[in-house]
Structure formats: C-alpha cells, structure tokens
Amino acid sequence: MEPQIIAERIKKFLVQQFPATKNVGNEDPLLKNGLIDSLGILEVVTFLEKEFSILVSDEELLPENFASVHSLSDFVRQKTNGAI
Amino acid sequence: MNFLIHHMLRSSACRFPDKEALVDKDNRLTFQTALSKVAGLADGLRRVGMRSGDRIGIYLETSAVKALSIFGVSQAGGVFVPVNSLLFPGQVAHIANDCQMRGLITSGEKVTVLLPILEKARSLEFVVVSDEGKSYGGRQAVYDLAEFFTLTARQDWRDWGIGKDLAAILYTSGSTGKPKGVMLSHEQVMAGSSIVSDYLGITADDRIIGVLPLSFDAGLNQLMTAVQQGGTYVPMTFVFAREIVHMLLREHITGMAGVPTLWSLMAQPSSTLDKQSLPELRYITNTGGRMPQAVLKTLRHALGKTRIFLMYGLTEAFRSTYLPPEELARRPDSIGIAIPNTEILVINEKGEPCKPGEVGELVHRGPTVSMGYWGQPELTARALRPHPLAPPELGDHEKVCYSGDLVRMDHEGFLYFVGRRDNMIKSSGFRVSPTEVEEVLFQCGKLREAAVIGIPDETLGHVIRACVVPCEGENVSSQEIITFCAEKMPRYMVPKFVDIMDSLPKTPSGKVDYPALRQGFPVSTLAS
C-alpha cells in the first residue's frame, strides 16, 4: 500500500475520533497540547491493529512511533513490510 | 522558622545541600542548585517590578521548571497560579482575567498559541519564557526565565509576608459557572504537606514521581511533601503508562499518586506493571474519584508489598480523608477516616450530625480549609461556614468546609462516598461544571437549548453527555457539535455523546430538569 494511502486512512480515523486533529498536518505533533491523550492513544493502537491487521507489542508503545501522522504511517509500513 | 512555602526548600537545602531535589529527564538538581535558581527567579521577578501579592500564572507542563517557578514566585512574595498545560487559550484567558494575573511564566511554544488572548488580558504586564522562541511581538514585556535562574539574589534579601498570606490560587470547577480560584495561604499548603507526610510516612529517603498536574491540589501536595521532607520529586509527562513503569524503575521511585483513570491505564497489560518487580515502590495513592474494584484487584496483585492508600480530598479543603492500607481488604469501597489534625463531620439537612449509616454532607474541619474563592464572597460563604456544632460561646471565628459531597459513616467511623448534592461532573479526575461545557455548545450558534450531564463510568468517573435542541430550521449533527467542542476545550471536557432532542425536560419552575435527564442514561455506554 502506498504510504500516502496509509496516512490518509490514519488521518480519517484521527479526525473522526479526535476532532481537534482536523487541521493537523502529517508532520505536526499529535501528542503535544493534549490533542490525543493517554486514554485516546489506546484507541489509536486498537485502530491500527484492526485496520492494518498488525499486532503492536508493548515494546513498540513508544512516543516516537505515535508522534505524528507521518511517524504512525511509517510505523505501519515497517510492521507490514510492504505486505499491504 | 518555616512559615512561608519557600522556607521548606531553604530548610531542606541546609540539611541536604547535595541531595537530589528535582529530577526531570536528564536534568538533576540538588537542593542547593534548586535554592539558587529559585532565589535568582525571585530576584528577577522583583527587578521587573513584581509586587507582593501579585498573581503570577505558571502555564507549563509538570516539570522541574514549573516546580522551581512555584517556589520562585513564593520567594518573591507573589501568589502562584499553576495553570494546567492541557487548557486551551479560552480557559487560560478566563483564569488570567479572573485573578487579574500580572505576570505569566510559560514556554515559547505556548506563548505563540496564547498570543490572541494575551492581547486582551488587560492586567498582564509581563511574560517570562522558559525556552527559545521569544519572537513574541505582543503588548507585554518578555523576559528569559533561564537568565533569571542565573541571577544572584541580593545580600540584603528579606522575605515578604506571613504564613496567613495568600500563597496560591488553584482553579477548579464547581457545579455551575466558570472555574473558580481556590485561595490557599502559605500555612494551609504547609499544613497539607505536614499532614500528608505524616500518614504516608514520607521522609528524606523518598523519591516521589509527579505525573499529576501541579495545578491539582494532590499534585501540588506531592511536590510540597517531597521538598519539605528533603525527598526527591521526579516530574514527568507521559503518553503510555509503560513510560511511567520505566520511570518507576529507572529512578527508584518510592511513592506515586494517581487518579482512577491513570490507575486504569496502569492496570492494563500493556503498561507492563505486572511484569516488573518494584520492591522500592513503598506506597501508591488514589484520589479524584473511586478506584474501580477490578483495577484495585489488579494493582494489589501486581504490586505485592506496595501499600495502597485510597484518599479523598477537595481543593477547597486541600486533603480530607484516607483509608489506612491495612483496612483495604476489609473495606475496599471506603474513603477512610479523617487525615491527621482534621475532623470530618457528616451533617444532615437539619444541620445535625448524622447517625451511623445515615447519608449527609461531608464537612471538613482542620488547618487545610482554604481561604475560599478568589473574588467570590457569596460562593465562599456557601462553602465555608461557621462550625455547626461549636458551642455558641466560641463565636464563629472558625470556618469549616461544606464539601457538597454526600457520604455515610459506618459504626467504626469509616466513611463511604455516596454521591454529589449537585450536577458537578468528574471527568478523568478533573472537575467539570455542566455550564462550562454548555456555554461552549451555545457558541456554535445553532442551539436553542443545551444541557450537559455526567454519566457514571468506571474508568473516567463520568462520561460527558450533551443533550441539545437545535434552533428552528437548523440541521445539526452530533459529530459536528463534538468537533466544534473539541476545538475549544481540552479533551476531558468534550462531550463523548451528543443527543439531538426536540425539547429538554423541565422542572415546574421552567429550569432544565437535570435529574430527569440523567435518569434517561443511567450507565455509561462507552463500553458498548
């Protein structure tokens, strides 16, 4: 799957669940200023696992993997090794 | 003699000059260094014209810099107003205007976000910025916090004020209106730290992790107890509960305070709490709502020997009750007994003490009862009243705090939380007033009526639900309203559900009938 499409699917979910991310660019921070809080991040993990059929391990729960739409889509791409 | 908040830091620096006072990521400050930075900041604030009693806002994340700023403002004779870093500019503007804030300590990044409101904050004369990003072109003078920290205090420095003076204003919501500023004097804050240190057994050996905001009484109390006892305060922000577990290990943390939502996160397998051995974690505490029983069970299992204290407190009286850990197995749903040097009364509608088992209002008596609400004498008079059971000969010199919380006491004197007298909502440990959210809802300009209620929820305390009636001819969707709110308020205040209705139930006097609305949604539907 094209990185751009992964990013679009992530962005669509974020805007629906976290409306305050509406005007956030792909490189902008998601974890600052309370856009996505610690409860919300668990919803993001569940979404990624279902949407892209991946398993996020405890070790991968790192702020750098979730920092922006870009880092989320990079993370998904690495996990799937281009399989989707 | 220690009678002002910063005296605690001075005294600990005398006893333990080279001991770690604050640890923030890789930044480790000894008491001596912390004292020197605080003295520099106090001097800097005075040099730029700060006067005794000036309110100085501190809008930063929980950090060593925020902790130093609190002590610096105290030393300069000012009143510190810690502002939760999650708040949006609209809410910060309310606080700045309400307390007529004269100075603000914040970060370069936050200054940029605040720019539109800084223009309108009339009382605000200067801003002190903690990092780069001083390209601020606003009305106020801007100073560099790092520079203040390096100043050397004058040799003839003399403190201002006495223990009864106002030291801090903590903003919190009630059942109506916008957040109110609870005023705390130096001696009230210090009494709070002595009392909590006593029953938690805090000593200089303790290393306390600070994940709660310093704008929250329990969070502030953690900092104060650590500094007072010569322990170490380790502030941190987090996204994943796993980061907290890492910090507990890395910094050999001995004490941690949390709210139910935080403990629910810590109890999730992904936090890895149950995979780690934490023999140094001496105690944990819960406040800000009832800990879900399933979470408590998980924590007890995972933490083995760590002592678990369930506590209850309200900002207006700082801290009120705790359940001794040895009682936890027998009465896991109790909020415990009065904290030391404090009396908790349960008073019925007639103003008489309740019998065991009878539900009444929790009334707090002791040295941590606050000075009331800033600029709100009527509301203060409602919350702080004369002791109802004192002999008339004593007069009414002593004020006790009416909490608005309904409780009952068992035969052995243990208290149990029953509910609220009013419509106040608790979301993720934060107090939210329905009107605060309703005002934002109305700002969308498409609603004729709006009422906000809290639906009980195990993890969040309450889930916020908005019931709205659109103006005639307006076609609005729930999602559109949620999106509108999410751009104006922090996430814990944004309604999770919006019900579009034809009309709202009313009382005979024509007001919204909140109990009737709540009856329509008896439990949280989050799980479904």
Coordinates of C-alpha atoms in Angstrom, one line a residue:
Chain A
M1 CA 0.0 0.0 0.0
E2 CA 1.2 3.5 -0.8
P3 CA 2.5 5.4 2.2
Q4 CA 0.1 8.2 1.2
I5 CA -2.9 5.9 1.4
I6 CA -1.9 4.6 4.8
A7 CA -1.5 8.1 6.1
E8 CA -4.9 9.1 4.7
R9 CA -6.6 6.2 6.4
I10 CA -5.0 7.1 9.7
K11 CA -5.9 10.7 9.3
K12 CA -9.5 9.9 8.6
F13 CA -9.7 7.9 11.8
L14 CA -8.0 10.6 13.8
V15 CA -10.3 13.3 12.7
Q16 CA -13.3 11.2 13.5
Q17 CA -12.2 10.2 16.9
F18 CA -10.1 13.3 17.9
P19 CA -11.8 16.2 16.1
A20 CA -9.2 18.6 17.4
T21 CA -6.7 17.0 14.9
K22 CA -8.7 18.3 12.0
N23 CA -6.1 21.0 11.0
V24 CA -3.1 19.0 12.0
G25 CA -0.5 18.3 9.2
N26 CA 1.1 15.0 8.6
E27 CA 4.3 16.1 10.3
D28 CA 2.7 18.0 13.2
P29 CA 2.9 16.7 16.7
L30 CA -0.1 14.7 17.8
L31 CA 0.9 14.0 21.4
K32 CA 1.5 17.6 22.5
N33 CA -1.1 20.0 23.7
G34 CA -3.5 17.2 24.6
L35 CA -4.7 16.5 21.0
I36 CA -4.5 12.8 21.8
D37 CA -4.3 11.9 25.5
S38 CA -3.1 8.7 27.1
L39 CA -6.6 7.1 27.0
G40 CA -7.1 8.1 23.4
I41 CA -3.7 6.6 22.4
L42 CA -5.1 3.2 23.3
E43 CA -7.9 3.7 20.8
V44 CA -5.3 4.5 18.2
V45 CA -3.5 1.3 18.9
T46 CA -6.7 -0.7 18.6
F47 CA -7.5 1.0 15.3
L48 CA -4.0 0.3 13.8
E49 CA -4.2 -3.3 14.8
K50 CA -7.6 -3.8 13.2
E51 CA -7.3 -1.6 10.2
F52 CA -3.9 -2.9 9.1
S53 CA -4.0 -6.4 10.6
I54 CA -0.9 -5.8 12.7
L55 CA 0.0 -6.6 16.3
V56 CA 1.5 -3.7 18.3
S57 CA 3.8 -5.1 21.0
D58 CA 4.4 -3.5 24.4
E59 CA 7.9 -2.6 23.3
E60 CA 6.5 -0.6 20.4
L61 CA 4.4 1.6 22.5
L62 CA 6.9 4.5 22.2
P63 CA 6.0 8.1 21.8
E64 CA 8.3 8.3 18.7
N65 CA 6.1 5.8 16.9
F66 CA 3.0 7.9 17.6
A67 CA 4.4 11.4 17.3
S68 CA 2.7 12.4 14.0
V69 CA 0.6 11.0 11.2
H70 CA 3.8 10.5 9.3
S71 CA 5.5 8.5 12.1
L72 CA 2.3 6.4 12.5
S73 CA 2.2 5.5 8.8
D74 CA 6.0 4.8 8.8
F75 CA 5.4 2.5 11.8
V76 CA 2.6 0.7 10.0
R77 CA 4.7 0.3 6.8
Q78 CA 7.6 -1.2 8.8
K79 CA 5.3 -3.6 10.6
T80 CA 3.7 -4.8 7.3
N81 CA 7.0 -4.8 5.3
G82 CA 5.1 -3.6 2.4
A83 CA 2.7 -6.6 2.6
I84 CA -0.3 -4.4 2.4
Chain B
M1 CA 11.3 29.1 61.4
N2 CA 9.5 27.8 58.4
F3 CA 6.3 29.7 57.8
L4 CA 6.4 30.5 54.1
I5 CA 6.3 27.8 51.3
H6 CA 9.9 28.5 50.1
H7 CA 11.2 28.2 53.6
M8 CA 10.7 24.5 53.2
L9 CA 13.2 24.5 50.3
R10 CA 15.6 26.7 52.2
S11 CA 15.5 24.4 55.2
S12 CA 16.0 21.2 53.2
A13 CA 18.9 22.8 51.3
C14 CA 20.6 23.5 54.7
R15 CA 20.1 19.9 55.7
F16 CA 20.8 18.2 52.4
P17 CA 22.6 20.6 50.1
D18 CA 24.0 18.0 47.7
K19 CA 21.0 15.7 47.7
E20 CA 18.8 15.4 44.6
A21 CA 15.7 17.7 45.0
L22 CA 14.3 17.6 41.4
V23 CA 15.0 15.1 38.6
D24 CA 13.5 15.9 35.2
K25 CA 14.6 13.6 32.4
D26 CA 18.4 14.1 32.5
N27 CA 18.3 17.3 34.5
R28 CA 19.2 16.6 38.1
L29 CA 19.1 19.4 40.5
T30 CA 20.4 19.3 44.1
F31 CA 18.7 21.2 46.8
Q32 CA 21.5 23.8 46.7
T33 CA 21.1 24.3 43.0
A34 CA 17.3 24.5 43.2
L35 CA 17.6 27.0 46.0
S36 CA 20.0 29.2 44.0
K37 CA 17.7 29.1 40.9
V38 CA 14.6 29.9 43.0
A39 CA 16.5 32.9 44.6
G40 CA 17.5 34.1 41.1
L41 CA 14.0 33.8 39.8
A42 CA 12.6 35.7 42.8
D43 CA 15.2 38.4 42.4
G44 CA 14.4 38.6 38.6
L45 CA 10.7 38.9 39.3
R46 CA 11.3 41.8 41.7
R47 CA 13.6 43.5 39.4
V48 CA 11.0 43.6 36.7
G49 CA 8.5 45.2 39.0
M50 CA 6.6 42.3 40.6
R51 CA 5.0 43.4 43.9
S52 CA 3.9 41.4 46.9
G53 CA 0.6 39.7 46.4
D54 CA 0.8 39.9 42.5
R55 CA -0.7 36.8 40.9
I56 CA 1.8 35.1 38.6
G57 CA 0.4 32.3 36.3
I58 CA 2.6 29.3 35.6
Y59 CA 1.4 27.7 32.4
L60 CA 3.8 24.8 31.8
E61 CA 3.8 21.0 31.8
T62 CA 4.6 19.2 35.0
S63 CA 8.3 19.7 35.1
A64 CA 11.3 20.8 37.3
V65 CA 10.9 24.3 35.8
K66 CA 7.3 24.5 36.9
A67 CA 8.3 23.4 40.4
L68 CA 11.1 26.0 40.6
S69 CA 8.7 28.7 39.3
I70 CA 6.3 27.9 42.1
F71 CA 8.9 28.3 44.8
G72 CA 10.4 31.4 43.0
V73 CA 7.0 33.2 43.0
S74 CA 6.6 32.4 46.6
Q75 CA 10.0 33.7 47.5
A76 CA 9.3 36.9 45.6
G77 CA 6.2 37.4 47.8
G78 CA 3.8 36.7 44.9
V79 CA 0.8 34.3 44.6
F80 CA 1.4 31.4 42.2
V81 CA -1.4 30.3 39.9
P82 CA -0.4 27.0 38.4
V83 CA -2.4 26.5 35.1
N84 CA -3.0 23.1 33.7
S85 CA -1.0 22.8 30.5
L86 CA -3.9 21.0 28.8
L87 CA -6.1 24.1 29.0
F88 CA -6.9 25.9 25.7
P89 CA -6.4 29.6 25.3
G90 CA -10.0 30.4 26.1
Q91 CA -9.7 28.8 29.5
V92 CA -6.3 30.3 30.2
A93 CA -7.8 33.7 29.4
H94 CA -10.6 33.2 31.9
I95 CA -8.0 32.4 34.7
A96 CA -5.8 35.4 33.7
N97 CA -8.7 37.8 33.8
D98 CA -10.4 36.4 36.8
C99 CA -7.3 36.6 39.1
Q100 CA -6.0 39.7 37.4
M101 CA -2.8 38.0 36.6
R102 CA 0.1 40.4 36.4
G103 CA 2.8 38.0 35.1
L104 CA 2.9 34.7 33.3
I105 CA 5.7 32.1 33.2
T106 CA 5.3 29.9 30.2
S107 CA 7.2 28.3 27.3
G108 CA 8.0 29.9 23.9
E109 CA 5.6 27.4 22.2
K110 CA 2.7 28.2 24.5
V111 CA 3.2 32.0 24.1
T112 CA 2.6 31.6 20.4
V113 CA -0.6 29.7 21.0
L114 CA -1.7 32.3 23.6
L115 CA -1.0 35.4 21.5
P116 CA -4.6 36.3 20.7
I117 CA -5.6 36.1 24.4
L118 CA -2.5 37.9 25.7
E119 CA -3.6 41.0 23.7
K120 CA -6.8 41.1 25.6
A121 CA -5.5 40.2 29.1
R122 CA -5.5 43.7 30.5
S123 CA -3.9 43.0 33.8
L124 CA -1.0 41.1 32.3
E125 CA 2.2 43.2 32.2
F126 CA 5.0 40.7 31.6
V127 CA 5.7 37.2 30.4
V128 CA 8.7 35.1 31.4
V129 CA 9.5 32.5 28.8
S130 CA 11.2 29.2 29.7
D131 CA 12.9 28.4 26.4
E132 CA 13.7 29.6 22.9
G133 CA 11.0 31.2 20.8
K134 CA 10.9 34.7 22.0
S135 CA 9.8 36.1 18.7
Y136 CA 6.8 37.4 20.6
G137 CA 5.6 40.7 19.4
G138 CA 2.8 41.2 21.9
R139 CA 2.0 44.1 24.3
Q140 CA 3.7 42.6 27.3
A141 CA 7.4 42.8 28.2
V142 CA 9.1 39.4 27.7
Y143 CA 11.9 38.1 29.9
D144 CA 14.1 35.0 29.7
L145 CA 13.5 32.5 32.6
A146 CA 16.9 30.9 32.1
E147 CA 18.5 34.3 32.7
F148 CA 16.5 34.9 35.9
F149 CA 17.6 31.5 37.2
T150 CA 21.3 32.6 37.0
L151 CA 20.8 35.9 38.9
T152 CA 22.4 36.2 42.3
A153 CA 20.0 37.3 44.9
R154 CA 20.8 40.5 46.8
Q155 CA 22.7 40.0 50.1
D156 CA 20.1 42.1 51.9
W157 CA 17.2 40.0 50.6
R158 CA 14.3 40.0 53.1
D159 CA 11.1 37.9 52.7
W160 CA 7.7 39.5 52.5
G161 CA 4.6 38.3 54.2
I162 CA 3.5 35.9 56.9
G163 CA 2.0 32.4 56.9
K164 CA -1.6 33.7 56.7
D165 CA -0.9 35.5 53.4
L166 CA -2.3 34.1 50.2
A167 CA 0.2 31.8 48.5
A168 CA -1.6 30.1 45.7
I169 CA -4.8 30.1 43.7
L170 CA -5.8 26.7 42.3
Y171 CA -8.6 26.9 39.6
T172 CA -11.2 24.2 39.8
S173 CA -14.8 23.8 38.6
G174 CA -18.0 23.6 40.6
S175 CA -21.5 22.6 39.7
T176 CA -22.2 25.9 37.8
G177 CA -20.3 28.7 36.1
K178 CA -16.7 29.0 35.0
P179 CA -13.8 27.7 37.1
K180 CA -13.2 29.4 40.4
G181 CA -9.9 30.1 42.1
V182 CA -9.5 28.4 45.4
M183 CA -7.2 30.5 47.6
L184 CA -4.6 28.8 49.8
S185 CA -2.4 30.5 52.3
H186 CA 1.2 29.5 53.0
E187 CA 0.3 27.9 56.2
Q188 CA -2.6 25.9 54.6
V189 CA -0.3 24.5 51.9
M190 CA 2.4 23.7 54.5
A191 CA -0.1 22.1 56.9
G192 CA -1.2 19.9 54.0
S193 CA 2.3 18.7 53.4
S194 CA 3.0 18.1 57.1
I195 CA -0.3 16.1 57.4
V196 CA 0.2 14.0 54.3
S197 CA 3.9 13.4 55.1
D198 CA 2.7 12.1 58.5
Y199 CA 0.2 9.5 57.3
L200 CA 2.2 8.4 54.2
G201 CA 5.4 8.3 56.3
I202 CA 7.3 10.4 53.8
T203 CA 11.0 11.0 54.7
A204 CA 14.2 12.3 53.0
D205 CA 14.6 8.8 51.6
D206 CA 11.5 9.0 49.4
R207 CA 11.6 9.6 45.7
I208 CA 8.2 10.7 44.6
I209 CA 7.1 10.6 40.9
G210 CA 4.9 13.6 39.8
V211 CA 2.5 12.6 37.0
L212 CA -0.4 14.6 38.3
P213 CA -0.6 18.3 37.2
L214 CA 0.7 20.8 39.7
S215 CA -2.5 22.8 39.2
F216 CA -4.3 20.0 41.0
D217 CA -4.2 20.0 44.8
A218 CA -2.9 16.4 45.1
G219 CA -0.2 17.0 42.5
L220 CA 1.0 20.2 44.3
N221 CA 0.9 18.4 47.6
Q222 CA 3.4 15.8 46.2
L223 CA 5.9 18.5 45.4
M224 CA 5.4 20.2 48.7
T225 CA 5.8 16.9 50.8
A226 CA 9.0 16.0 48.8
V227 CA 10.6 19.4 49.3
Q228 CA 9.5 19.7 53.0
Q229 CA 10.9 16.3 53.9
G230 CA 14.1 16.6 51.8
G231 CA 13.0 13.8 49.4
T232 CA 13.2 13.9 45.6
Y233 CA 10.5 15.0 43.3
V234 CA 10.6 13.4 39.8
P235 CA 8.1 15.2 37.5
M236 CA 7.2 13.6 34.2
T237 CA 4.7 13.8 31.3
F238 CA 3.7 10.6 29.6
V239 CA 1.7 9.1 26.8
F240 CA 1.9 5.5 27.6
A241 CA 1.5 4.0 31.1
R242 CA 4.6 1.9 30.2
E243 CA 6.7 5.1 30.3
I244 CA 5.7 5.6 33.9
V245 CA 6.6 2.0 34.8
H246 CA 10.0 2.6 33.2
M247 CA 10.5 5.8 35.2
L248 CA 9.5 4.0 38.4
L249 CA 12.3 1.5 37.8
R250 CA 14.9 4.0 36.5
E251 CA 14.5 6.5 39.3
H252 CA 13.9 4.0 42.1
I253 CA 10.6 5.7 42.8
T254 CA 9.2 5.1 46.3
G255 CA 5.8 6.9 46.1
M256 CA 3.3 7.7 43.4
A257 CA -0.1 9.4 43.4
G258 CA -2.8 8.9 40.7
V259 CA -6.4 9.3 39.8
P260 CA -8.7 6.4 38.8
T261 CA -8.2 7.0 35.1
L262 CA -4.5 6.8 35.5
W263 CA -4.6 3.7 37.6
S264 CA -6.9 2.1 35.0
L265 CA -4.2 2.7 32.4
M266 CA -1.5 1.3 34.8
A267 CA -3.6 -1.8 35.3
Q268 CA -3.7 -2.6 31.5
P269 CA -1.3 -5.4 30.5
S270 CA 0.5 -3.1 28.1
S271 CA 1.7 -1.0 31.0
T272 CA 4.0 -4.0 31.8
L273 CA 3.4 -3.2 35.5
D274 CA 2.7 -6.9 36.3
K275 CA 6.0 -8.0 34.6
Q276 CA 8.2 -5.8 36.7
S277 CA 9.4 -6.1 40.2
L278 CA 9.1 -2.8 42.1
P279 CA 10.4 -3.5 45.6
E280 CA 11.3 0.1 46.1
L281 CA 7.8 1.4 45.4
R282 CA 6.7 1.9 49.1
Y283 CA 3.2 3.3 48.5
I284 CA 0.7 4.5 45.9
T285 CA -2.3 6.7 46.5
N286 CA -5.5 7.2 44.6
T287 CA -7.6 10.4 44.7
G288 CA -10.0 12.3 42.5
G289 CA -12.7 9.5 42.5
R290 CA -13.4 5.9 43.3
M291 CA -10.9 3.4 42.1
P292 CA -12.7 0.7 40.1
Q293 CA -12.6 -2.6 42.1
A294 CA -11.2 -4.6 39.2
V295 CA -8.3 -2.1 38.8
L296 CA -7.7 -2.2 42.6
K297 CA -7.5 -6.0 42.4
T298 CA -5.0 -5.9 39.5
L299 CA -2.8 -3.4 41.3
R300 CA -2.9 -5.3 44.6
H301 CA -1.8 -8.4 42.7
A302 CA 0.9 -6.7 40.6
L303 CA 2.4 -4.6 43.4
G304 CA 2.6 -7.1 46.1
K305 CA 4.1 -5.3 49.1
T306 CA 3.4 -1.7 48.0
R307 CA 0.9 -0.1 50.4
I308 CA -2.2 1.3 48.6
F309 CA -3.8 4.4 50.1
L310 CA -7.3 5.3 48.9
M311 CA -7.8 9.0 49.6
Y312 CA -10.4 11.7 49.2
G313 CA -9.9 15.4 49.1
L314 CA -11.4 18.5 47.6
T315 CA -9.5 21.6 46.5
E316 CA -11.5 23.8 48.9
A317 CA -10.1 21.8 51.9
F318 CA -6.9 20.6 50.2
R319 CA -6.9 17.0 51.6
S320 CA -9.6 15.3 53.7
T321 CA -9.5 11.5 54.2
Y322 CA -7.5 8.4 53.6
L323 CA -8.1 4.7 54.1
P324 CA -5.2 3.1 56.0
P325 CA -3.9 0.3 53.8
E326 CA -4.4 -2.4 56.4
E327 CA -8.2 -1.7 56.1
L328 CA -8.2 -2.1 52.3
A329 CA -9.1 -5.8 52.2
R330 CA -12.0 -5.3 54.7
R331 CA -13.5 -2.1 53.1
P332 CA -12.2 -1.5 49.6
D333 CA -15.0 0.9 48.8
S334 CA -14.4 3.2 51.8
I335 CA -12.8 6.6 51.6
G336 CA -11.5 6.0 55.1
I337 CA -11.0 8.3 58.0
A338 CA -10.0 11.9 58.6
I339 CA -6.4 12.8 57.9
P340 CA -4.3 13.8 61.0
N341 CA -5.3 17.0 62.8
T342 CA -8.6 17.1 60.9
E343 CA -12.1 16.3 61.8
I344 CA -14.7 15.1 59.3
L345 CA -18.3 15.6 60.2
V346 CA -21.3 14.1 58.4
I347 CA -24.2 16.7 58.7
N348 CA -27.8 16.2 57.7
E349 CA -30.3 18.7 56.2
K350 CA -31.2 20.0 59.6
G351 CA -27.6 20.8 60.4
E352 CA -27.2 17.9 62.9
P353 CA -24.6 15.1 63.0
C354 CA -25.8 12.0 61.1
K355 CA -26.2 8.7 62.8
P356 CA -24.1 5.8 61.5
G357 CA -25.3 4.7 58.1
E358 CA -27.3 8.0 57.6
V359 CA -26.4 9.9 54.4
G360 CA -25.3 13.5 54.9
E361 CA -22.9 16.1 53.7
L362 CA -19.2 15.7 54.4
V363 CA -18.0 18.7 56.3
H364 CA -14.3 19.2 56.8
R365 CA -12.7 20.9 59.8
G366 CA -8.9 21.5 60.1
P367 CA -5.9 23.5 59.2
T368 CA -6.2 22.9 55.4
V369 CA -9.6 24.5 55.0
S370 CA -8.9 27.1 52.2
M371 CA -9.4 30.9 52.3
G372 CA -12.4 30.5 49.9
Y373 CA -12.8 31.5 46.2
W374 CA -10.9 34.5 44.8
G375 CA -13.3 37.4 44.3
Q376 CA -16.4 35.4 45.1
P377 CA -17.6 36.2 48.6
E378 CA -21.0 34.8 48.1
L379 CA -19.8 31.4 46.9
T380 CA -17.2 31.4 49.6
A381 CA -19.9 32.0 52.3
R382 CA -21.8 29.0 50.9
A383 CA -18.8 26.6 51.0
L384 CA -17.0 27.9 54.2
R385 CA -19.4 28.3 57.1
P386 CA -19.2 28.5 60.9
H387 CA -18.7 25.2 62.7
P388 CA -22.2 23.9 63.1
L389 CA -21.6 22.0 66.3
A390 CA -19.3 24.5 68.1
P391 CA -20.6 26.0 71.5
P392 CA -22.0 29.4 70.8
E393 CA -19.6 30.9 73.3
L394 CA -16.8 30.3 70.8
G395 CA -18.4 32.6 68.3
D396 CA -17.9 31.8 64.6
H397 CA -14.2 32.5 64.2
E398 CA -13.6 29.1 62.7
K399 CA -14.8 28.2 59.2
V400 CA -15.4 24.7 58.2
C401 CA -15.7 23.5 54.6
Y402 CA -19.1 22.1 53.3
S403 CA -18.0 19.8 50.5
G404 CA -21.2 19.2 48.6
D405 CA -20.3 15.5 48.7
L406 CA -22.8 13.1 50.2
V407 CA -21.3 10.4 52.4
R408 CA -22.2 8.0 55.2
M409 CA -20.2 6.8 58.1
D410 CA -20.3 3.2 59.4
H411 CA -20.3 2.2 63.1
E412 CA -16.5 2.2 63.3
G413 CA -16.1 5.7 61.9
F414 CA -15.2 4.8 58.3
L415 CA -16.6 7.0 55.5
Y416 CA -18.2 6.0 52.2
F417 CA -18.8 8.3 49.3
V418 CA -22.5 8.2 48.1
G419 CA -22.8 11.0 45.5
R420 CA -22.9 14.7 44.8
R421 CA -25.6 17.2 46.0
D422 CA -25.4 18.9 42.7
N423 CA -24.7 18.4 39.0
M424 CA -20.9 18.6 39.1
I425 CA -19.1 16.2 36.7
K426 CA -15.8 14.4 37.4
S427 CA -14.1 13.5 34.1
S428 CA -10.7 11.8 34.2
G429 CA -10.2 13.2 37.7
F430 CA -11.0 16.8 36.6
R431 CA -14.0 18.7 38.0
V432 CA -16.2 20.0 35.1
S433 CA -19.2 22.2 35.5
P434 CA -22.1 21.5 33.1
T435 CA -22.5 25.2 32.4
E436 CA -18.8 25.5 31.3
V437 CA -19.5 23.0 28.6
E438 CA -23.0 24.3 27.8
E439 CA -21.6 27.8 27.2
V440 CA -19.2 26.4 24.6
L441 CA -22.1 24.4 23.0
F442 CA -24.1 27.6 22.6
Q443 CA -21.2 29.4 20.9
C444 CA -21.8 27.3 17.8
G445 CA -24.8 29.5 17.3
K446 CA -27.1 26.7 16.2
L447 CA -28.7 25.6 19.5
R448 CA -31.8 26.7 21.3
E449 CA -31.2 24.6 24.4
A450 CA -28.3 22.6 25.8
A451 CA -27.8 20.6 29.0
V452 CA -24.8 18.6 29.9
I453 CA -24.8 15.7 32.3
G454 CA -22.3 13.2 33.6
I455 CA -23.0 9.5 33.2
P456 CA -21.2 7.3 35.7
D457 CA -18.3 5.4 34.2
E458 CA -15.8 3.1 36.0
T459 CA -12.7 4.4 34.2
L460 CA -13.5 8.1 33.6
G461 CA -15.6 8.8 36.7
H462 CA -18.2 10.4 34.4
V463 CA -18.7 10.3 30.7
I464 CA -19.9 13.7 29.4
R465 CA -23.2 13.6 27.5
A466 CA -24.7 16.7 25.9
C467 CA -28.5 16.9 25.2
V468 CA -29.2 19.7 22.7
V469 CA -32.2 21.2 21.0
P470 CA -31.3 22.9 17.7
C471 CA -32.7 26.3 16.7
E472 CA -35.7 26.2 14.4
G473 CA -34.7 25.4 10.9
E474 CA -31.1 24.4 11.9
N475 CA -29.9 21.0 10.9
V476 CA -27.0 19.9 13.1
S477 CA -25.3 16.5 13.6
S478 CA -23.8 15.1 16.8
Q479 CA -20.4 14.8 15.1
E480 CA -20.5 18.4 14.0
I481 CA -21.1 19.5 17.6
I482 CA -18.4 17.3 19.0
T483 CA -15.9 18.6 16.5
F484 CA -16.9 22.2 17.4
C485 CA -16.3 21.5 21.1
A486 CA -13.0 19.7 20.5
E487 CA -11.6 22.8 19.0
K488 CA -12.5 24.9 22.1
M489 CA -11.8 22.7 25.1
P490 CA -9.4 20.0 26.4
R491 CA -10.4 16.5 25.6
Y492 CA -11.7 15.7 29.2
M493 CA -14.3 18.4 28.8
V494 CA -15.6 17.5 25.3
P495 CA -18.9 15.5 25.3
K496 CA -18.4 11.9 24.2
F497 CA -22.1 11.8 23.1
V498 CA -24.5 14.4 21.8
D499 CA -28.2 13.7 21.7
I500 CA -30.3 15.9 19.4
M501 CA -33.7 16.3 21.1
D502 CA -36.9 18.1 20.4
S503 CA -37.1 19.6 23.9
L504 CA -35.4 19.2 27.3
P505 CA -37.3 18.0 30.4
K506 CA -38.2 21.0 32.7
T507 CA -38.9 21.5 36.3
P508 CA -42.2 23.2 37.3
S509 CA -40.2 26.5 37.5
G510 CA -39.1 26.1 33.9
K511 CA -35.4 25.1 34.6
V512 CA -33.8 22.1 32.9
D513 CA -34.5 19.0 35.0
Y514 CA -31.1 17.5 35.2
P515 CA -32.0 14.5 37.4
A516 CA -34.7 13.6 34.8
L517 CA -32.2 13.8 32.0
R518 CA -29.7 11.6 33.9
Q519 CA -32.4 9.0 34.6
G520 CA -32.6 8.6 30.8
F521 CA -29.0 7.5 30.7
P522 CA -28.3 5.5 33.9
V523 CA -24.9 3.9 33.0
S524 CA -22.0 4.7 30.7
T525 CA -22.4 3.4 27.2
L526 CA -18.7 3.7 26.5
A527 CA -18.1 0.0 26.7
S528 CA -20.7 -0.7 24.1

